[in-house]
Coordinates of C-alpha atoms in Angstrom, one line a residue:
M1 CA -39.4 -26.4 -15.9
R2 CA -37.0 -23.5 -16.0
N3 CA -37.9 -20.9 -19.2
T4 CA -34.1 -20.0 -19.4
V5 CA -32.4 -18.9 -22.5
K6 CA -28.7 -19.8 -23.1
L7 CA -27.3 -17.4 -25.4
T8 CA -23.9 -17.0 -27.3
T9 CA -22.7 -13.6 -28.4
A10 CA -23.6 -14.2 -32.2
A11 CA -27.2 -15.2 -31.0
L12 CA -27.5 -12.2 -28.9
A13 CA -26.9 -10.1 -31.9
V14 CA -29.8 -11.7 -33.4
G15 CA -31.9 -11.5 -30.6
A16 CA -31.2 -7.8 -30.3
L17 CA -32.5 -7.1 -33.5
T18 CA -35.7 -9.4 -32.9
L19 CA -36.6 -7.7 -30.1
G20 CA -36.3 -4.3 -31.6
L21 CA -34.8 -2.8 -28.5
S22 CA -33.2 0.6 -28.9
A23 CA -29.5 0.9 -28.2
C24 CA -28.5 4.1 -27.2
G25 CA -24.9 5.3 -26.3
S26 CA -25.9 8.1 -23.9
S27 CA -26.4 7.5 -20.1
D28 CA -29.3 10.1 -19.7
S29 CA -32.9 9.5 -19.1
D30 CA -33.5 8.9 -22.8
S31 CA -32.1 5.7 -22.5
A32 CA -34.5 4.5 -19.9
S33 CA -36.2 1.1 -20.9
D34 CA -39.8 0.3 -21.7
T35 CA -41.2 -0.9 -18.3
S36 CA -44.3 -2.5 -19.6
G37 CA -42.8 -6.0 -20.8
P38 CA -40.7 -8.7 -19.0
L39 CA -37.8 -7.7 -17.0
V40 CA -34.9 -9.6 -18.9
V41 CA -32.0 -10.3 -16.9
A42 CA -28.4 -11.7 -18.4
A43 CA -26.7 -13.9 -16.0
S44 CA -23.9 -16.5 -15.3
P45 CA -25.5 -20.0 -15.4
T46 CA -24.0 -20.8 -11.7
P47 CA -25.2 -19.4 -9.4
H48 CA -26.5 -16.4 -10.6
A49 CA -29.3 -17.8 -13.2
E50 CA -30.0 -20.6 -10.5
I51 CA -30.7 -17.9 -8.1
L52 CA -32.9 -15.8 -10.5
N53 CA -34.9 -18.9 -11.3
Y54 CA -35.5 -19.5 -7.9
V55 CA -37.0 -16.3 -7.8
K56 CA -38.9 -16.5 -10.9
E57 CA -40.5 -19.9 -10.0
N58 CA -41.3 -19.0 -6.4
L59 CA -41.4 -15.6 -5.6
A60 CA -41.8 -13.4 -8.8
K61 CA -45.7 -14.2 -9.8
K62 CA -46.7 -13.1 -6.2
A63 CA -44.7 -9.9 -6.3
G64 CA -46.4 -8.9 -9.8
L65 CA -42.9 -9.4 -11.4
D66 CA -42.5 -11.0 -15.3
L67 CA -39.0 -12.1 -15.0
E68 CA -37.0 -13.5 -18.2
V69 CA -33.5 -15.2 -17.4
K70 CA -30.9 -15.1 -20.2
E71 CA -27.5 -17.1 -19.5
F72 CA -24.1 -16.1 -20.8
T73 CA -21.0 -17.9 -20.2
D74 CA -18.6 -14.7 -20.4
Y75 CA -17.9 -11.7 -18.3
V76 CA -18.2 -9.2 -21.3
T77 CA -21.6 -9.7 -23.0
P78 CA -23.9 -9.3 -19.9
N79 CA -22.4 -5.6 -19.7
T80 CA -22.5 -4.6 -23.2
A81 CA -26.0 -6.4 -23.8
T82 CA -27.3 -4.2 -20.7
E83 CA -25.5 -1.1 -22.2
D84 CA -27.2 -1.5 -25.6
G85 CA -30.7 -2.4 -24.5
S86 CA -30.8 -6.0 -25.5
V87 CA -31.3 -7.1 -21.7
D88 CA -32.6 -4.7 -18.9
A89 CA -30.3 -5.9 -16.1
N90 CA -27.5 -8.1 -15.5
Y91 CA -26.1 -10.4 -12.4
F92 CA -22.6 -11.6 -12.5
Q93 CA -20.0 -9.3 -11.3
N94 CA -18.4 -7.1 -8.6
Q95 CA -17.7 -3.5 -8.0
P96 CA -14.0 -3.8 -8.9
Y97 CA -14.6 -5.7 -12.0
L98 CA -17.5 -3.3 -13.1
D99 CA -15.3 -0.2 -12.2
D100 CA -12.6 -1.6 -14.8
F101 CA -15.0 -2.5 -17.3
N102 CA -16.8 0.9 -17.3
K103 CA -13.4 2.7 -17.5
K104 CA -12.2 0.6 -20.3
R105 CA -15.3 0.0 -22.5
G106 CA -17.0 3.3 -21.9
T107 CA -20.1 1.7 -20.7
H108 CA -22.5 3.2 -18.2
I109 CA -23.5 0.3 -16.0
A110 CA -24.6 0.8 -12.1
P111 CA -25.1 -1.6 -9.1
V112 CA -28.3 -2.0 -7.5
V113 CA -28.2 -4.3 -4.7
T114 CA -25.4 -6.9 -3.7
V115 CA -26.5 -10.1 -3.1
H116 CA -24.2 -12.9 -2.7
L117 CA -20.1 -13.4 -2.5
E118 CA -18.6 -16.4 -4.3
P119 CA -15.0 -17.1 -2.7
L120 CA -12.2 -17.1 -5.2
G121 CA -10.1 -20.5 -4.5
L122 CA -7.0 -22.1 -5.7
Y123 CA -7.7 -25.8 -6.7
S124 CA -5.5 -28.9 -7.6
H125 CA -5.9 -32.3 -9.3
K126 CA -2.3 -32.9 -8.5
V127 CA -1.5 -31.8 -4.8
K128 CA -3.5 -31.8 -1.7
S129 CA -2.3 -28.7 -0.1
A130 CA -0.8 -25.2 -1.2
D131 CA 2.3 -26.1 0.7
A132 CA 3.1 -29.4 -1.6
L133 CA 3.3 -27.4 -4.8
K134 CA 6.9 -28.1 -6.2
S135 CA 9.3 -25.5 -7.2
G136 CA 8.6 -24.0 -10.7
A137 CA 4.8 -25.2 -10.4
T138 CA 2.4 -23.7 -13.1
I139 CA -0.5 -21.9 -11.7
A140 CA -3.4 -20.9 -13.9
V141 CA -5.2 -17.7 -13.4
P142 CA -7.8 -15.7 -14.8
N143 CA -6.7 -13.3 -17.6
D144 CA -9.0 -10.3 -17.2
S145 CA -7.2 -7.5 -15.1
V146 CA -9.5 -7.4 -12.0
N147 CA -9.8 -11.4 -11.3
E148 CA -6.0 -11.8 -12.2
A149 CA -5.2 -9.2 -9.3
R150 CA -7.8 -10.8 -7.0
A151 CA -6.0 -14.4 -7.8
L152 CA -2.5 -12.9 -7.2
K153 CA -3.7 -11.3 -3.9
L154 CA -5.2 -14.7 -2.8
L155 CA -1.7 -16.4 -3.2
A156 CA -0.1 -13.4 -1.6
A157 CA -2.4 -13.7 1.5
N158 CA -1.6 -17.4 1.7
G159 CA 2.5 -16.9 1.6
L160 CA 2.9 -18.2 -1.9
I161 CA 4.1 -15.1 -3.5
T162 CA 4.7 -11.5 -2.0
L163 CA 3.2 -8.4 -4.0
K164 CA 4.6 -5.0 -4.4
D165 CA 3.2 -2.5 -1.6
G166 CA -0.1 -0.8 -2.3
V167 CA -0.9 -2.8 -5.6
G168 CA -4.5 -2.6 -6.3
N169 CA -6.8 -4.2 -8.7
E170 CA -4.4 -4.1 -11.7
A171 CA -1.9 -6.1 -10.2
T172 CA -0.2 -8.7 -12.7
P173 CA 2.8 -11.3 -12.2
S174 CA 5.1 -8.2 -12.9
D175 CA 4.0 -7.0 -9.6
I176 CA 5.4 -9.9 -7.9
T177 CA 8.4 -9.3 -5.6
K178 CA 9.2 -12.7 -3.9
N179 CA 8.2 -15.9 -5.5
P180 CA 10.1 -18.5 -3.3
K181 CA 8.7 -21.6 -5.2
N182 CA 9.1 -19.9 -8.5
L183 CA 5.8 -20.3 -9.7
T184 CA 5.1 -19.6 -13.1
F185 CA 1.6 -18.1 -14.3
K186 CA -0.6 -19.3 -17.2
E187 CA -3.2 -16.7 -18.1
L188 CA -6.7 -18.0 -19.1
E189 CA -10.1 -16.7 -19.8
A190 CA -11.7 -17.2 -16.3
A191 CA -14.1 -19.8 -17.8
Q192 CA -11.1 -22.0 -18.7
T193 CA -9.4 -22.0 -15.4
P194 CA -11.1 -25.3 -14.0
R195 CA -10.7 -27.2 -17.3
S196 CA -7.2 -26.4 -17.0
L197 CA -6.5 -28.5 -14.0
D198 CA -5.1 -31.7 -16.0
D199 CA -2.6 -29.5 -17.7
V200 CA -1.4 -27.2 -14.8
D201 CA -0.1 -27.7 -11.2
A202 CA -3.2 -25.7 -9.7
A203 CA -5.7 -23.2 -10.9
V204 CA -7.3 -20.2 -9.1
V205 CA -11.1 -20.3 -10.2
N206 CA -13.8 -18.0 -9.9
G207 CA -16.5 -19.5 -7.5
N208 CA -19.3 -19.6 -10.1
Y209 CA -16.9 -21.6 -12.5
A210 CA -15.8 -23.8 -9.8
I211 CA -19.4 -24.9 -8.8
E212 CA -20.2 -25.4 -12.5
A213 CA -17.0 -27.8 -12.6
D214 CA -18.6 -29.9 -9.7
L215 CA -15.9 -28.4 -7.3
K216 CA -17.2 -27.5 -3.9
P217 CA -15.1 -24.6 -2.8
A218 CA -15.8 -25.1 0.6
K219 CA -14.2 -28.3 0.6
D220 CA -11.9 -28.9 -2.3
A221 CA -10.1 -25.4 -2.5
L222 CA -6.4 -25.6 -1.3
V223 CA -6.9 -22.0 0.0
L224 CA -10.2 -20.0 -0.3
E225 CA -10.7 -16.1 0.0
S226 CA -12.1 -15.1 3.5
A227 CA -15.6 -13.5 3.5
K228 CA -14.9 -11.0 5.9
N229 CA -14.7 -7.2 4.4
N230 CA -14.5 -8.6 0.9
P231 CA -15.1 -6.3 -1.7
Y232 CA -16.2 -8.6 -4.5
G233 CA -19.8 -9.3 -3.5
N234 CA -21.9 -9.9 -6.6
F235 CA -24.8 -7.7 -7.4
L236 CA -27.8 -6.9 -9.6
A237 CA -26.9 -4.1 -12.1
V238 CA -28.6 -2.0 -14.8
K239 CA -27.5 1.0 -17.1
E240 CA -27.5 4.1 -15.4
G241 CA -30.8 5.8 -15.4
N242 CA -32.7 2.4 -15.0
Q243 CA -32.2 2.2 -11.2
D244 CA -35.7 3.4 -10.6
D245 CA -37.4 0.8 -13.0
P246 CA -40.4 -0.6 -10.8
R247 CA -39.6 -4.0 -12.1
V248 CA -35.8 -3.6 -11.0
K249 CA -36.9 -2.5 -7.4
K250 CA -38.9 -5.5 -7.4
L251 CA -36.4 -7.9 -8.4
A252 CA -34.0 -6.3 -6.0
K253 CA -36.2 -6.6 -3.3
L254 CA -36.8 -10.4 -3.9
L255 CA -32.9 -11.0 -4.3
T256 CA -32.6 -9.9 -0.9
S257 CA -35.4 -11.6 0.7
P258 CA -35.2 -14.0 3.5
E259 CA -36.3 -16.9 1.0
V260 CA -33.3 -16.1 -1.1
K261 CA -31.0 -16.0 1.5
K262 CA -32.3 -19.8 2.7
F263 CA -32.0 -20.9 -0.6
I264 CA -28.5 -19.8 -0.8
Q265 CA -27.5 -21.3 2.3
D266 CA -29.2 -24.5 1.6
K267 CA -28.1 -25.0 -2.0
Y268 CA -24.7 -24.0 -1.6
A269 CA -23.5 -24.9 1.7
G270 CA -20.7 -22.2 2.2
S271 CA -19.8 -22.1 -1.3
V272 CA -21.7 -19.1 -2.1
I273 CA -22.4 -16.8 0.6
A274 CA -25.4 -14.4 1.0
S275 CA -24.2 -10.7 1.4
F276 CA -27.4 -8.9 2.9

């Protein structure tokens, strides 16, 4: 049986007090975590926590790693919890998202090792192909800056829109220069995009949320990101200064092991792709 704890933001605050972990605003060596206890890792439920739980149940004991997995359903709390020491590490995000988060929030989170890619996809309950979208169709997109830009780039790569030359990871609908189908965009929290499929014509959904909603990206997506040269691989991350924690090094090695690669291939059948 899995020993995974699902937390809300409110519960995290209580848990942080109970654990008595120090919260330090600086990123120097004084903020290094206590390495004597279990390694507590914050993760999105799917596939991140599933992969971590595979490691916990099959590989960690032999490696001498005491691993605790805590699940979060948003893209903010895992980083703030890692910053304040409520958890030791997190596994849920990609580099463009982390760069934007650190810049805007003043956090000091750093990547350790890249594990997998979840291709972003366009899904619909109303049409069978992207070409079948009607004029004026409404498309739901994630509302955080990096994933919204990523969604718009996906649509542009498939000819649905054209974006301004040189637009980066902060692209918004205002950067669209051509929109032949007169598409309109509904900005939602990333976790809400699959739930919107009955209310919009199509939605761009992050891979983890697609899998949670029983969508099969490799099969169900109208269009899907290419894995080739993709900068959005998901990685294990810690607060700066904690990269050399021996527990973190053990987990990084296990997450990039042949056993984990096989688990990802067998369980997700191309909807999640190992990046090592």
